[in-house]
Amino acid sequence: MKISIGNDHAGPEYKKAIVAMLEAKGHQITNYGTDTIEAVDYADFAHPVAQDVEEGKADFGIVICGSGNGIAMTVNKHQKVRAALCWMKEIAALARLHNDANVISIPARYTSIPQAVEMVETFLTTEFEGGRHQNRVNKIACQ
């Protein structure tokens, strides 16, 4: 699987742990995030992830910032992106099951690293249910 990841200064350690898990599972990772805790603008790292998902260069995206909100808002500006802000594995599963989310947004200041790794694993291994949810998903993007 091809996965793009981006993070601001709140997420370098989260990204490092997530990437290690994903690479151990044989996934191909494109890293757009910063590796330092020096203050940066999350949008600079969000747009490349969203573009990869939108253009089919990545199967999924992972974005990380302090609250998870700003970076989620940014990637959701892209028409083909359905980013879900997740703070527990059950939310990550529902984001895939019911919303066919293709980007997970992680709030680094409100989750632990092991929790974030578990959420990503759940997100990537949960299939979209389709059925009654497909019609709702079809209405998400602006026309």
Short mmCIF file of the C-alpha atoms (twelve columns), coordinates in Angstrom:
data_MODEL
# 
_entry.id   MODEL 
# 
loop_
_atom_site.group_PDB 
_atom_site.id 
_atom_site.type_symbol 
_atom_site.label_atom_id 
_atom_site.label_alt_id 
_atom_site.label_comp_id 
_atom_site.label_asym_id 
_atom_site.label_seq_id 
_atom_site.Cartn_x 
_atom_site.Cartn_y 
_atom_site.Cartn_z 
_atom_site.pdbx_PDB_model_num 
ATOM 1   C CA . MET A 1   0.000   0.000  0.000  1 
ATOM 2   C CA . LYS A 2   1.162   3.543  -0.739 1 
ATOM 3   C CA . ILE A 3   0.705   6.000  2.100  1 
ATOM 4   C CA . SER A 4   1.569   9.695  2.323  1 
ATOM 5   C CA . ILE A 5   2.183   11.262 5.705  1 
ATOM 6   C CA . GLY A 6   2.531   14.872 6.792  1 
ATOM 7   C CA . ASN A 7   2.933   16.536 10.161 1 
ATOM 8   C CA . ASP A 8   3.784   19.797 11.803 1 
ATOM 9   C CA . HIS A 9   6.057   20.378 14.799 1 
ATOM 10  C CA . ALA A 10  3.660   18.565 17.179 1 
ATOM 11  C CA . GLY A 11  4.084   15.257 15.391 1 
ATOM 12  C CA . PRO A 12  7.659   14.199 14.541 1 
ATOM 13  C CA . GLU A 13  7.798   11.446 17.161 1 
ATOM 14  C CA . TYR A 14  4.322   10.238 16.207 1 
ATOM 15  C CA . LYS A 15  5.308   10.119 12.564 1 
ATOM 16  C CA . LYS A 16  8.505   8.236  13.359 1 
ATOM 17  C CA . ALA A 17  6.597   5.510  15.246 1 
ATOM 18  C CA . ILE A 18  3.841   5.278  12.636 1 
ATOM 19  C CA . VAL A 19  6.296   5.085  9.739  1 
ATOM 20  C CA . ALA A 20  8.307   2.375  11.522 1 
ATOM 21  C CA . MET A 21  5.154   0.270  11.950 1 
ATOM 22  C CA . LEU A 22  4.048   0.814  8.356  1 
ATOM 23  C CA . GLU A 23  7.459   0.052  6.852  1 
ATOM 24  C CA . ALA A 24  7.680   -3.119 8.965  1 
ATOM 25  C CA . LYS A 25  4.428   -4.186 7.278  1 
ATOM 26  C CA . GLY A 26  5.892   -3.496 3.825  1 
ATOM 27  C CA . HIS A 27  4.010   -0.298 2.998  1 
ATOM 28  C CA . GLN A 28  5.563   2.396  0.804  1 
ATOM 29  C CA . ILE A 29  5.688   5.750  2.618  1 
ATOM 30  C CA . THR A 30  6.033   9.267  1.235  1 
ATOM 31  C CA . ASN A 31  7.045   11.629 4.027  1 
ATOM 32  C CA . TYR A 32  6.065   15.283 3.711  1 
ATOM 33  C CA . GLY A 33  6.309   16.079 7.415  1 
ATOM 34  C CA . THR A 34  8.848   17.974 9.423  1 
ATOM 35  C CA . ASP A 35  11.316  16.066 11.571 1 
ATOM 36  C CA . THR A 36  11.864  18.846 14.106 1 
ATOM 37  C CA . ILE A 37  9.878   20.590 16.826 1 
ATOM 38  C CA . GLU A 38  10.638  24.009 15.312 1 
ATOM 39  C CA . ALA A 39  7.327   25.804 14.665 1 
ATOM 40  C CA . VAL A 40  6.022   25.363 11.117 1 
ATOM 41  C CA . ASP A 41  2.697   25.817 9.324  1 
ATOM 42  C CA . TYR A 42  0.687   22.584 9.118  1 
ATOM 43  C CA . ALA A 43  -0.839  23.546 5.762  1 
ATOM 44  C CA . ASP A 44  2.584   23.285 4.105  1 
ATOM 45  C CA . PHE A 45  2.640   19.581 4.993  1 
ATOM 46  C CA . ALA A 46  -1.074  18.864 4.538  1 
ATOM 47  C CA . HIS A 47  -1.528  19.922 0.916  1 
ATOM 48  C CA . PRO A 48  1.095   17.522 -0.527 1 
ATOM 49  C CA . VAL A 49  -0.532  14.591 1.321  1 
ATOM 50  C CA . ALA A 50  -3.969  15.592 0.044  1 
ATOM 51  C CA . GLN A 51  -2.660  15.979 -3.506 1 
ATOM 52  C CA . ASP A 52  -1.166  12.479 -3.412 1 
ATOM 53  C CA . VAL A 53  -4.502  11.019 -2.287 1 
ATOM 54  C CA . GLU A 54  -6.461  13.126 -4.773 1 
ATOM 55  C CA . GLU A 55  -4.217  12.142 -7.699 1 
ATOM 56  C CA . GLY A 56  -4.085  8.438  -6.749 1 
ATOM 57  C CA . LYS A 57  -0.377  8.551  -5.908 1 
ATOM 58  C CA . ALA A 58  -1.277  7.352  -2.404 1 
ATOM 59  C CA . ASP A 59  -3.953  4.918  -1.280 1 
ATOM 60  C CA . PHE A 60  -4.292  6.712  2.055  1 
ATOM 61  C CA . GLY A 61  -2.995  9.755  3.866  1 
ATOM 62  C CA . ILE A 62  -2.016  10.362 7.466  1 
ATOM 63  C CA . VAL A 63  -1.784  13.880 8.881  1 
ATOM 64  C CA . ILE A 64  -0.724  14.961 12.357 1 
ATOM 65  C CA . CYS A 65  -0.838  18.282 14.187 1 
ATOM 66  C CA . GLY A 66  -1.435  19.377 17.771 1 
ATOM 67  C CA . SER A 67  -5.236  19.218 17.792 1 
ATOM 68  C CA . GLY A 68  -5.651  17.413 14.477 1 
ATOM 69  C CA . ASN A 69  -8.174  20.060 13.468 1 
ATOM 70  C CA . GLY A 70  -6.215  22.551 11.390 1 
ATOM 71  C CA . ILE A 71  -4.485  19.906 9.336  1 
ATOM 72  C CA . ALA A 72  -7.801  18.048 8.813  1 
ATOM 73  C CA . MET A 73  -9.498  21.247 7.668  1 
ATOM 74  C CA . THR A 74  -6.685  21.820 5.209  1 
ATOM 75  C CA . VAL A 75  -6.723  18.389 3.580  1 
ATOM 76  C CA . ASN A 76  -10.522 18.409 3.444  1 
ATOM 77  C CA . LYS A 77  -10.375 21.394 1.093  1 
ATOM 78  C CA . HIS A 78  -9.349  18.914 -1.608 1 
ATOM 79  C CA . GLN A 79  -12.352 17.497 -3.466 1 
ATOM 80  C CA . LYS A 80  -11.405 13.823 -3.345 1 
ATOM 81  C CA . VAL A 81  -10.235 13.816 0.273  1 
ATOM 82  C CA . ARG A 82  -12.361 12.585 3.139  1 
ATOM 83  C CA . ALA A 83  -10.261 13.186 6.254  1 
ATOM 84  C CA . ALA A 84  -11.435 12.060 9.670  1 
ATOM 85  C CA . LEU A 85  -10.159 13.467 12.946 1 
ATOM 86  C CA . CYS A 86  -9.642  10.409 15.147 1 
ATOM 87  C CA . TRP A 87  -8.760  10.184 18.825 1 
ATOM 88  C CA . MET A 88  -9.465  6.482  19.451 1 
ATOM 89  C CA . LYS A 89  -9.363  3.299  17.355 1 
ATOM 90  C CA . GLU A 90  -13.153 2.951  17.378 1 
ATOM 91  C CA . ILE A 91  -13.519 6.341  15.676 1 
ATOM 92  C CA . ALA A 92  -10.849 5.340  13.144 1 
ATOM 93  C CA . ALA A 93  -12.780 2.154  12.351 1 
ATOM 94  C CA . LEU A 94  -16.074 4.018  11.925 1 
ATOM 95  C CA . ALA A 95  -14.409 6.625  9.710  1 
ATOM 96  C CA . ARG A 96  -13.530 3.827  7.293  1 
ATOM 97  C CA . LEU A 97  -16.669 1.693  7.751  1 
ATOM 98  C CA . HIS A 98  -19.245 4.458  7.360  1 
ATOM 99  C CA . ASN A 99  -17.460 7.387  5.698  1 
ATOM 100 C CA . ASP A 100 -14.894 5.734  3.427  1 
ATOM 101 C CA . ALA A 101 -12.330 8.147  4.881  1 
ATOM 102 C CA . ASN A 102 -9.060  8.150  2.956  1 
ATOM 103 C CA . VAL A 103 -7.050  10.354 5.332  1 
ATOM 104 C CA . ILE A 104 -6.724  10.003 9.094  1 
ATOM 105 C CA . SER A 105 -5.972  13.103 11.147 1 
ATOM 106 C CA . ILE A 106 -4.287  12.552 14.500 1 
ATOM 107 C CA . PRO A 107 -4.255  15.064 17.394 1 
ATOM 108 C CA . ALA A 108 -0.739  14.645 18.792 1 
ATOM 109 C CA . ARG A 109 -1.411  16.666 21.916 1 
ATOM 110 C CA . TYR A 110 -4.414  14.540 22.876 1 
ATOM 111 C CA . THR A 111 -3.352  10.992 22.027 1 
ATOM 112 C CA . SER A 112 -0.375  8.862  22.975 1 
ATOM 113 C CA . ILE A 113 2.051   7.483  20.406 1 
ATOM 114 C CA . PRO A 114 0.940   3.851  20.970 1 
ATOM 115 C CA . GLN A 115 -2.680  4.975  20.610 1 
ATOM 116 C CA . ALA A 116 -1.873  6.791  17.352 1 
ATOM 117 C CA . VAL A 117 -0.101  3.724  15.942 1 
ATOM 118 C CA . GLU A 118 -3.097  1.568  16.883 1 
ATOM 119 C CA . MET A 119 -5.511  4.024  15.245 1 
ATOM 120 C CA . VAL A 120 -3.524  4.018  12.002 1 
ATOM 121 C CA . GLU A 121 -3.393  0.229  11.961 1 
ATOM 122 C CA . THR A 122 -7.158  0.046  12.532 1 
ATOM 123 C CA . PHE A 123 -7.825  2.713  9.910  1 
ATOM 124 C CA . LEU A 124 -5.780  0.944  7.240  1 
ATOM 125 C CA . THR A 125 -7.201  -2.534 7.893  1 
ATOM 126 C CA . THR A 126 -10.880 -1.560 8.052  1 
ATOM 127 C CA . GLU A 127 -12.847 -1.802 4.811  1 
ATOM 128 C CA . PHE A 128 -15.637 0.575  3.779  1 
ATOM 129 C CA . GLU A 129 -19.027 -1.051 4.384  1 
ATOM 130 C CA . GLY A 130 -20.688 0.523  1.368  1 
ATOM 131 C CA . GLY A 131 -24.404 -0.198 1.168  1 
ATOM 132 C CA . ARG A 132 -26.523 2.484  2.814  1 
ATOM 133 C CA . HIS A 133 -23.372 4.509  3.509  1 
ATOM 134 C CA . GLN A 134 -22.385 4.863  -0.154 1 
ATOM 135 C CA . ASN A 135 -25.190 7.315  -0.930 1 
ATOM 136 C CA . ARG A 136 -24.141 9.483  2.015  1 
ATOM 137 C CA . VAL A 137 -20.484 9.422  0.991  1 
ATOM 138 C CA . ASN A 138 -21.505 10.433 -2.542 1 
ATOM 139 C CA . LYS A 139 -23.009 13.637 -1.085 1 
ATOM 140 C CA . ILE A 140 -19.857 14.767 0.796  1 
ATOM 141 C CA . ALA A 141 -17.941 16.509 -2.013 1 
ATOM 142 C CA . CYS A 142 -19.199 19.884 -3.281 1 
ATOM 143 C CA . GLN A 143 -20.588 19.733 -6.785 1 
# 
